[in-house]
Amino acid sequence: MIARRFLLPFLGFVLGFPLTVTSQIVPIVSGVKSGEALEGQPLEVTVELSQNLGVTRVLFAYRPLGASEFSEMEMLLSGRSAAVTLPGSVVRAPSIEYYVRVLMAGGKTETYPVQNPEANPLRLAVKQPSPKDQEILIISPEPGAAVAIEGLGIVISFFYAPPVVDPKATRILLDNVDVSEGAVLSEDLLIYSPQNFNLPLSKGVHTVTVEVKDTTGKPYHRMSRTFTLTTAEELAAEQTRFRGRVDGQLELRDEALSASHRSYIRGDLRANASYSIFEFGGLMHLDNQDKPTVQPQNRFNVFAQTDWLRLEYGDAYPRFPSLMVSGKRVRGFSASLSTGAINIDFSTGETARAVEGIVDSVAAIDTATTVPPKNSRLLRDTTYEFFTSGTFKRRFLAVRTSFGSSYEGTQFGIGFVKAKDDVGSILRGTLPQENLVVGTDFRVSLDDERFKWETQAALSLTNTDISGGSFTQADYDQLKASDPETGDQIEKIGKVAEKIITVNEFLFPTNPVGKGLPSISLESSLNLNYLNNYLTGMFFRRGASYVSFGNDFLQTDIQGFLVSDRIRMFDNRVYLSLSYERKQDNTADTKEGTTTYGYFNSSITVSPANFPSFTLGYGFNDRVADFNAISGSDSTLATISKFADEKTNRFYVGANHDFTAMGNRQSVSFTLSIADKKDNTFHKANQNNLFFQLAWTSEYRIPLQTVVGFAISNNKNDLQIFTPAGADSLLTTTEFNYSSLTLGARYRLLGDKLRLAADIIPIFGAIRRVSFQAGAQYAVTQNHHLELFFSYIQNSALADDMISSLIYRFNF
Amino acid sequence: MKTKHVLLIALVSALLVMSPAWAPQDGKRDIQAMLVRIINNVETKAPTKAFTKAINFQQLKAGYEVRTAAKSVAVIKFVDNSKLVVRERSIAEIKGQVQGREILDRQVHMTKGNIKFEVTKGPKEQFRFTSPISVASIRGTSGTWGQGDSTSTYVMLTGLLNLLNLVSNRSEDLSGGQTGITDAAGNIIVRQSTEEEQNDAEKNEEQEERTRRTIRITGEDKDGKVRTVILEWEE
C-alpha cells in the first residue's frame, strides 16, 4: 500500500505522464434547496451547510441569462443553513446559474460546487409561463381571491385550447376530491358549481386542480389555483374593517456535528395589517446565536405605507440605482416618497455593527527603534498589545431625489451615498474607511414598458484609513514647504472637501476624473419588448478606483457591452435565448496589459404538445491577455506564454416529462451540463467538469409520492507545476468525482393533516457519506402546524452528524 | 322534360348560389361570456326577451344586455379572461363573434353607466366600447369607462386606448395615467388623470357593500332595571 502510494507519483514524475490524484474532502455545503422557480416570481433559496464552525458569511452568486458577471447576495446565516430570496426581476427563464461562496474566519473561502464554480456553475431551471397556461384558462375563481361560499364557481375556458385537447375529459379536483362529474361543458366553458351538489366546504384556503387530457386520454396539462372561501357577510365586513394577519414560527434545533455541538432557538414573527389606504406591519427574527462578536443574526423591521409613502425602521434593503446601492442591509430608518412628480428615497443607519478585535499577544516595543504596527495598541509605558482587527461600526446615509413616474414615462434622479466607519466604535481595529458616491440616473419608459432606456452614472471617492483624520494645518504647511504651488492647491481643495469626506494621504483617487476616469462608472441599457422578442443592449464602464460601500459586489476596472435576446416562437412553444458580452479591464492603463473577456450563451427550450419539453444550451467564455508572462526566474528553462489565454466551452441538456403510467402520475427530469476549459498558457490549467442528474417522481393514488434520483459530478483539473530551477516541470491532474443516489417518499394521512417524509441519500466517491432524513408535518388546527425533522449523516472520514429540529408554525 | 331539366338546373344553381349562407359562416359563432359574480340587483336580457333577474355563472351571448340597479355590480368574464365590472346603474350590451380560436369582433355598447375593464392582451383581438357618441378601441388595457347622456369618459390605469368621437370623427390616443373625455359636440380632451379619478378607477367593487343597521330597544329586565337591547344587522 505504502509502496503504491509513493510509486505512482514517482513514476508519474519520472515518466512525465499526467498524474492523477484523487482527493477526498468534506465540502462545506451539503446541499441547496429552492422552491419551484417561476419566471418573474421571487425565489427563496436555502443552503445547507455540513458545519458552521468558522463560517462568517455565505454569499449566493447568481447570474440570469444575458449576464456574464455573477451578482452576489449575502444569505441570512442561521445555524447550519443560510437563506436568501432572489428578487423576481432576476428570476428569468430558462435558468439561473449560481454557486455558493462560504467565507470562513481567517480569510479562507470555500465554494459549492467545490470545483470551478464560475466555469461550471449549478443551474436552477426557471419555468416560464407554460404555453399551455395560455391555452386553458381558469376564469373563476381568481388567483388568491376571497370568495363567498354561495358565490363559488369553477369556470375553465377552452377557447384557446388546440383541437388535440378533449375538454370533456377534464378532471377537476377540489381539495383533491374529484368533482368532474358535476361539471357542465357549455361551448368553450367548463363550469362546476359546488352549491349544486351540497359539497361540504369549510371556510379557509382551498385548492382547485385542473387536469386536462388530450383526445387519446393522455395528460395534456395540469394547473392549480388557490382561493379562500369565506361568507358574503365576512367579505362585506372585510372591506371596511381593520384587516390583520400574523404568522410566525418557533424552531428548536439541535446539531450534534462531528466538529461541534450546538443548540439553536429561533423565532420568526411577521405581522401585516391594513386599514383603508394604510398598510403597516413588521417582522422579527430572533436567534440565540446572535452575539456581539459577530455581525447581527437577529433581524427586525416595522413599516407603514400608503400608495405614495413608505416608512421603515429596522433592517431594510433600500432600493437605489445599482451603482450606488444594491442588496445592502441597513439597520436604521428608510423612507420612500413617490408622488409621481417628485420622489425621494432616503436611508440612514448602520451597515455593520462594531465587533471588537481579539488580542493576540502583549509585548514591549522600543519606540525609539521600532514603529509600532497598526494592529497594536499602547497599554502602558512601552507595553503594547497586538490584535486581530475587529470591525468598525459603519454609518450609512443614502439619499436620492427623482422627478417623474417610477413606472411609465421619464424619470431623472440624482443622489449620493455616504458611508463612514465610526473610529471610536472599537478599541482594536485598523484601517477605518470612508466612502462617498454621487450619482445620477435617467430612465425613459414607453408603450407599457415595452421600450425602456435606463442610464446611470456615478463618481466615488474612498479613504482607506481615516484613523488620523484629515490633514492638519501642519500637514498642509509641510506640503507647501516641499512644493508651494501644489501644496497651496491641495490646501484649498482639501479644506472644502474635508466637509464631506476625510482628506488625507489615503484618499483615492487623487484625481477622480484623471486618466481613465478612475472614479467614474457608467451603465446604459436599452430594452425592447416587441414582436415576441425581448432585446437588451447594454454598455458599461466602471472605473479602476470606483468603490461603493452600498454595493460590495460590483466588478470594477472593466468596460464593455452586452447584447441579448429572448425570442418566443410558435405560440410560445419554442423559446430561444442568445446573449453575448465582451469586456476589457485596464481602463486606466494602470496594469501591465489588457485582458479581454468574451462570454456567449445560447439555449433553446422546446415545449411540444404531447412530448417532453427539453432545453439545449451552448456557451463559451474566453479570456485573453495582450501581454506575456514567464514561468520562472531561470531564463533558460522558463516558458513564455500569454498571461491569460483560455476558452471554456459549455454544453447543457435538460428535459422534463410528465405522464401517466399504470394510473399514476409520473414526472421525469434530467440535466446534463459539461464545461471544458482549455488553458493555452504555460500553466495548462485545463479543466473538465461534468454534472448529470436524473430524478423520477411518482404520485400514487394512495396517496404516496416517491422520488428516485441519481447524480454524478466528475471534475478533472490539470496544472503544470514548475519545480525549482534545474528540474522539469510536472503536469498534475486532480480528479474530484462523486455520485449520489436519492430515495425519498412522502405519505399523507388523516385527510392530509399528517404528512410523513423520509429520504436516504448515499454519496459515493470523493465525498463519502450517507444521509438519512425523516420528518413529519402535522396540522393541529387550520392555523397551527408542527414539524419534526431528523437528519443523520454517516460520514466516512469524520464522526457522524445528527440534526433534529422541532418547528411550530402559526398564523392568525 | 326540357322544362324539368331547366327547373332542375335552376334549383341546383340556386342552391349553389345560396350555399354560402348555409355554411356555418366559416365556423363563426357568437361570442361567449359569463356573469361570474353578481352583487345585489342585477338583471339580464336576451335578444327579443324581457329583463329577468340574473344568477351567478349565467352565460351571456351576443345581444345580451346586463342592467345593474343602485348599489349593484355585475362581473363579466370573457373566454380570454378579460373582465368587465359593470358598476351600479348601468346598462351594457355585449356583441361580437368568434371564429375558431380567434375573437373576430367584440363590443360592449353602453348608453349610460360605468364599467371598469381589465382586458387581456391578445395577439390580434381588440375590444371596442361603443356609445352613441364614441368608439374606444383597446387591447391589453385597464381602466374605467363612464358614459353619460352627452359625454364618454375614460380613465386609464395601464395600456393604450384609441378614442374616436363619432360626431367630429376626431380621435386621440390615451395611455396609462391619462383621462379622455369626449362629448356630443365632437370635442375630445385628453389630460393627466387626477388622483381622485385614478383612485376611483382602481376601486374594487367586486365585494358586496352592505349597510349596517342598528335598533335600540329600551325596556326593563325582570328586576325592573332599565336595559337597552341593541340589535345590529347588515342588509
Tab-separated table of N, CA and C in Angstrom, chain A residues 134-135 137-140 142 146 148 150-155 157-163 186-189 191 193 195 225 232-233 235-237 239 307-308 408 447-448 450 571, chain B residues 29-30 32-34 36-37 56-57 59 61 75 77-81 83 98-103 118 121-123 125 140 158-160 195 199 202 204 206-210 234:
chain	number	residue	atom	x	y	z
A	134	GLN	N	-51.668	29.497	-21.428
A	134	GLN	CA	-52.414	30.460	-22.234
A	134	GLN	C	-53.515	29.777	-23.044
A	135	GLU	N	-53.472	28.458	-23.087
A	135	GLU	CA	-54.460	27.739	-23.882
A	135	GLU	C	-55.705	27.401	-23.063
A	137	LEU	N	-57.623	28.397	-19.605
A	137	LEU	CA	-57.639	29.481	-18.622
A	137	LEU	C	-58.633	29.187	-17.512
A	138	ILE	N	-58.179	29.375	-16.284
A	138	ILE	CA	-59.135	29.299	-15.171
A	138	ILE	C	-59.746	30.692	-15.032
A	139	ILE	N	-60.988	30.788	-15.422
A	139	ILE	CA	-61.678	32.083	-15.415
A	139	ILE	C	-62.129	32.448	-14.004
A	140	SER	N	-62.535	31.429	-13.264
A	140	SER	CA	-63.014	31.663	-11.904
A	140	SER	C	-62.710	30.418	-11.068
A	142	GLU	N	-60.534	33.692	-9.131
A	142	GLU	CA	-59.292	34.379	-9.468
A	142	GLU	C	-58.205	33.990	-8.470
A	146	ALA	N	-60.667	35.977	-2.340
A	146	ALA	CA	-61.573	35.579	-1.264
A	146	ALA	C	-62.965	35.486	-1.886
A	148	ALA	N	-67.063	34.184	-1.605
A	148	ALA	CA	-68.142	33.765	-0.718
A	148	ALA	C	-68.574	32.344	-1.086
A	150	GLU	N	-71.394	31.022	-1.165
A	150	GLU	CA	-72.561	30.991	-2.054
A	150	GLU	C	-72.243	31.516	-3.456
A	151	GLY	N	-71.072	32.110	-3.629
A	151	GLY	CA	-70.722	32.655	-4.951
A	151	GLY	C	-69.595	31.906	-5.626
A	152	LEU	N	-69.285	30.711	-5.101
A	152	LEU	CA	-68.152	29.969	-5.661
A	152	LEU	C	-68.559	29.200	-6.915
A	153	GLY	N	-67.775	29.362	-7.950
A	153	GLY	CA	-67.955	28.580	-9.166
A	153	GLY	C	-66.601	28.383	-9.809
A	154	ILE	N	-66.400	27.217	-10.360
A	154	ILE	CA	-65.136	26.958	-11.055
A	154	ILE	C	-65.437	27.001	-12.544
A	155	VAL	N	-64.802	27.908	-13.243
A	155	VAL	CA	-65.054	28.078	-14.670
A	155	VAL	C	-63.724	27.998	-15.420
A	157	SER	N	-61.916	28.052	-19.243
A	157	SER	CA	-62.135	28.387	-20.649
A	157	SER	C	-61.220	27.557	-21.545
A	158	PHE	N	-61.824	26.911	-22.537
A	158	PHE	CA	-61.055	26.135	-23.523
A	158	PHE	C	-61.024	26.856	-24.867
A	159	PHE	N	-61.309	28.137	-24.850
A	159	PHE	CA	-61.412	28.874	-26.108
A	159	PHE	C	-60.113	28.787	-26.921
A	160	TYR	N	-58.983	28.894	-26.231
A	160	TYR	CA	-57.701	28.864	-26.941
A	160	TYR	C	-57.093	27.457	-26.985
A	161	ALA	N	-57.806	26.454	-26.495
A	161	ALA	CA	-57.248	25.094	-26.473
A	161	ALA	C	-57.145	24.547	-27.895
A	162	PRO	N	-56.051	23.858	-28.210
A	162	PRO	CA	-55.911	23.290	-29.549
A	162	PRO	C	-56.856	22.099	-29.730
A	163	PRO	N	-57.075	21.670	-30.960
A	163	PRO	CA	-58.018	20.573	-31.199
A	163	PRO	C	-57.639	19.278	-30.498
A	186	SER	N	-70.173	23.982	-21.591
A	186	SER	CA	-71.040	24.803	-22.426
A	186	SER	C	-70.156	25.540	-23.419
A	187	GLU	N	-70.184	25.089	-24.645
A	187	GLU	CA	-69.290	25.622	-25.687
A	187	GLU	C	-67.849	25.577	-25.200
A	188	ASP	N	-67.265	26.766	-24.995
A	188	ASP	CA	-65.845	26.795	-24.625
A	188	ASP	C	-65.628	26.810	-23.114
A	189	LEU	N	-66.689	26.799	-22.353
A	189	LEU	CA	-66.544	26.939	-20.908
A	189	LEU	C	-66.963	25.676	-20.174
A	191	ILE	N	-67.926	24.384	-16.475
A	191	ILE	CA	-68.411	25.063	-15.270
A	191	ILE	C	-68.739	24.035	-14.194
A	193	SER	N	-70.295	24.158	-10.227
A	193	SER	CA	-70.839	24.987	-9.155
A	193	SER	C	-71.047	24.110	-7.921
A	195	GLN	N	-72.307	24.479	-4.964
A	195	GLN	CA	-73.543	24.516	-4.182
A	195	GLN	C	-74.650	23.667	-4.796
A	225	ARG	N	-54.987	26.294	-8.660
A	225	ARG	CA	-55.268	27.654	-8.190
A	225	ARG	C	-55.756	27.590	-6.751
A	232	ALA	N	-70.419	35.778	2.539
A	232	ALA	CA	-70.716	37.096	1.975
A	232	ALA	C	-70.643	38.169	3.050
A	233	GLU	N	-71.086	37.834	4.245
A	233	GLU	CA	-71.068	38.811	5.336
A	233	GLU	C	-69.628	39.189	5.688
A	235	LEU	N	-67.064	38.924	3.777
A	235	LEU	CA	-66.467	39.661	2.668
A	235	LEU	C	-66.829	41.138	2.727
A	236	ALA	N	-68.095	41.385	3.042
A	236	ALA	CA	-68.545	42.778	3.108
A	236	ALA	C	-67.849	43.502	4.249
A	237	ALA	N	-67.751	42.831	5.381
A	237	ALA	CA	-67.117	43.449	6.537
A	237	ALA	C	-65.631	43.691	6.264
A	239	GLN	N	-64.156	44.721	3.753
A	239	GLN	CA	-63.865	45.940	3.006
A	239	GLN	C	-63.717	47.157	3.907
A	307	ASP	N	-49.993	54.322	-0.804
A	307	ASP	CA	-49.585	54.171	-2.195
A	307	ASP	C	-48.384	55.041	-2.544
A	308	TRP	N	-48.185	56.110	-1.804
A	308	TRP	CA	-47.143	57.070	-2.196
A	308	TRP	C	-46.064	57.276	-1.143
A	408	GLU	N	-44.038	54.356	-15.857
A	408	GLU	CA	-44.119	54.738	-17.263
A	408	GLU	C	-43.708	56.199	-17.422
A	447	ASP	N	-44.726	52.941	-23.926
A	447	ASP	CA	-45.509	51.847	-24.505
A	447	ASP	C	-45.628	50.672	-23.534
A	448	ASP	N	-46.149	50.982	-22.349
A	448	ASP	CA	-46.365	49.946	-21.351
A	448	ASP	C	-45.063	49.204	-21.030
A	450	ARG	N	-42.633	48.548	-22.872
A	450	ARG	CA	-42.041	47.753	-23.958
A	450	ARG	C	-40.738	48.389	-24.443
A	571	ASP	N	-46.262	30.096	-30.987
A	571	ASP	CA	-47.212	30.143	-29.868
A	571	ASP	C	-46.517	29.867	-28.537
B	29	ARG	N	-69.089	32.064	-34.633
B	29	ARG	CA	-70.071	31.849	-33.563
B	29	ARG	C	-70.214	33.144	-32.790
B	30	ASP	N	-71.297	33.208	-32.030
B	30	ASP	CA	-71.477	34.352	-31.141
B	30	ASP	C	-70.438	34.294	-30.029
B	32	GLN	N	-68.959	34.389	-26.353
B	32	GLN	CA	-69.495	33.828	-25.109
B	32	GLN	C	-68.851	34.528	-23.913
B	33	ALA	N	-69.670	34.831	-22.934
B	33	ALA	CA	-69.148	35.434	-21.698
B	33	ALA	C	-69.940	34.880	-20.527
B	34	MET	N	-69.536	35.239	-19.341
B	34	MET	CA	-70.214	34.675	-18.163
B	34	MET	C	-70.272	35.702	-17.042
B	36	VAL	N	-69.689	36.092	-13.641
B	36	VAL	CA	-69.031	35.297	-12.598
B	36	VAL	C	-69.350	35.815	-11.199
B	37	ARG	N	-69.903	36.991	-11.131
B	37	ARG	CA	-70.294	37.491	-9.806
B	37	ARG	C	-71.373	38.546	-9.967
B	56	ASN	N	-75.728	33.920	-10.593
B	56	ASN	CA	-74.283	33.691	-10.707
B	56	ASN	C	-73.987	32.642	-11.755
B	57	PHE	N	-72.959	32.847	-12.520
B	57	PHE	CA	-72.486	31.920	-13.554
B	57	PHE	C	-73.493	31.732	-14.683
B	59	GLN	N	-74.659	32.401	-18.358
B	59	GLN	CA	-73.934	32.656	-19.600
B	59	GLN	C	-74.555	33.817	-20.354
B	61	LYS	N	-74.444	35.871	-24.192
B	61	LYS	CA	-74.016	35.757	-25.593
B	61	LYS	C	-74.248	37.081	-26.298
B	75	VAL	N	-70.043	41.264	-12.503
B	75	VAL	CA	-68.696	40.997	-13.013
B	75	VAL	C	-68.827	40.006	-14.164
B	77	LYS	N	-66.948	37.920	-17.298
B	77	LYS	CA	-65.657	37.460	-17.819
B	77	LYS	C	-65.863	36.847	-19.195
B	78	PHE	N	-64.913	37.111	-20.074
B	78	PHE	CA	-64.954	36.533	-21.413
B	78	PHE	C	-64.044	35.312	-21.481
B	79	VAL	N	-64.128	34.618	-22.597
B	79	VAL	CA	-63.365	33.370	-22.728
B	79	VAL	C	-61.859	33.586	-22.708
B	80	ASP	N	-61.389	34.801	-22.960
B	80	ASP	CA	-59.948	35.068	-22.904
B	80	ASP	C	-59.543	35.665	-21.559
B	81	ASN	N	-60.439	35.572	-20.580
B	81	ASN	CA	-60.206	36.048	-19.214
B	81	ASN	C	-60.303	37.563	-19.076
B	83	LYS	N	-61.996	40.973	-18.264
B	83	LYS	CA	-63.014	41.171	-17.220
B	83	LYS	C	-63.648	42.557	-17.316
B	98	VAL	N	-66.826	35.066	-32.708
B	98	VAL	CA	-65.534	34.384	-32.688
B	98	VAL	C	-65.498	33.389	-33.837
B	99	GLN	N	-64.308	33.039	-34.212
B	99	GLN	CA	-64.134	32.025	-35.251
B	99	GLN	C	-62.940	31.178	-34.847
B	100	GLY	N	-63.193	29.895	-34.650
B	100	GLY	CA	-62.103	29.031	-34.200
B	100	GLY	C	-61.566	29.544	-32.876
B	101	ARG	N	-60.251	29.838	-32.863
B	101	ARG	CA	-59.619	30.328	-31.637
B	101	ARG	C	-59.347	31.832	-31.712
B	102	GLU	N	-60.102	32.500	-32.545
B	102	GLU	CA	-59.868	33.933	-32.723
B	102	GLU	C	-61.148	34.715	-32.434
B	103	ILE	N	-60.991	35.789	-31.695
B	103	ILE	CA	-62.119	36.684	-31.459
B	103	ILE	C	-62.138	37.688	-32.605
B	118	GLU	N	-60.631	45.239	-17.459
B	118	GLU	CA	-59.273	44.679	-17.461
B	118	GLU	C	-59.233	43.746	-18.656
B	121	LYS	N	-54.275	40.999	-22.814
B	121	LYS	CA	-53.527	41.276	-24.037
B	121	LYS	C	-53.608	40.084	-24.964
B	122	GLY	N	-54.069	40.283	-26.151
B	122	GLY	CA	-54.122	39.194	-27.123
B	122	GLY	C	-53.314	39.554	-28.339
B	123	PRO	N	-52.948	38.556	-29.156
B	123	PRO	CA	-52.136	38.867	-30.319
B	123	PRO	C	-52.876	39.727	-31.343
B	125	GLU	N	-56.744	40.247	-30.971
B	125	GLU	CA	-58.070	40.653	-30.546
B	125	GLU	C	-58.109	42.087	-30.041
B	140	GLY	N	-55.306	44.975	-24.319
B	140	GLY	CA	-54.450	44.823	-23.155
B	140	GLY	C	-54.426	46.066	-22.287
B	158	THR	N	-53.631	51.375	-17.136
B	158	THR	CA	-52.481	50.851	-17.880
B	158	THR	C	-52.855	50.732	-19.352
B	159	GLY	N	-51.851	50.611	-20.198
B	159	GLY	CA	-52.066	50.292	-21.602
B	159	GLY	C	-52.448	51.495	-22.446
B	160	LEU	N	-52.958	51.188	-23.624
B	160	LEU	CA	-53.291	52.231	-24.601
B	160	LEU	C	-54.732	52.088	-25.052
B	195	GLU	N	-55.815	62.498	-9.032
B	195	GLU	CA	-55.636	61.397	-8.088
B	195	GLU	C	-56.979	60.749	-7.760
B	199	ASN	N	-57.912	56.881	-8.238
B	199	ASN	CA	-58.381	56.082	-7.102
B	199	ASN	C	-59.726	55.454	-7.408
B	202	GLU	N	-59.304	52.550	-9.690
B	202	GLU	CA	-58.705	51.372	-9.055
B	202	GLU	C	-59.633	50.720	-8.043
B	204	ASN	N	-62.037	48.673	-5.997
B	204	ASN	CA	-62.524	47.311	-6.204
B	204	ASN	C	-63.930	47.195	-5.649
B	206	GLU	N	-65.906	44.582	-6.361
B	206	GLU	CA	-66.417	43.232	-6.582
B	206	GLU	C	-66.917	42.586	-5.307
B	207	GLN	N	-66.689	43.245	-4.190
B	207	GLN	CA	-67.218	42.722	-2.946
B	207	GLN	C	-68.465	43.526	-2.586
B	208	GLU	N	-69.351	42.837	-1.979
B	208	GLU	CA	-70.640	43.426	-1.686
B	208	GLU	C	-70.540	44.562	-0.668
B	209	GLU	N	-71.221	45.631	-0.909
B	209	GLU	CA	-71.309	46.706	0.067
B	209	GLU	C	-72.604	46.539	0.842
B	210	ARG	N	-72.483	46.422	2.123
B	210	ARG	CA	-73.692	46.228	2.922
B	210	ARG	C	-73.861	47.384	3.886
B	234	GLU	N	-76.856	43.627	9.029
B	234	GLU	CA	-76.439	44.227	7.758
B	234	GLU	C	-77.418	43.854	6.676
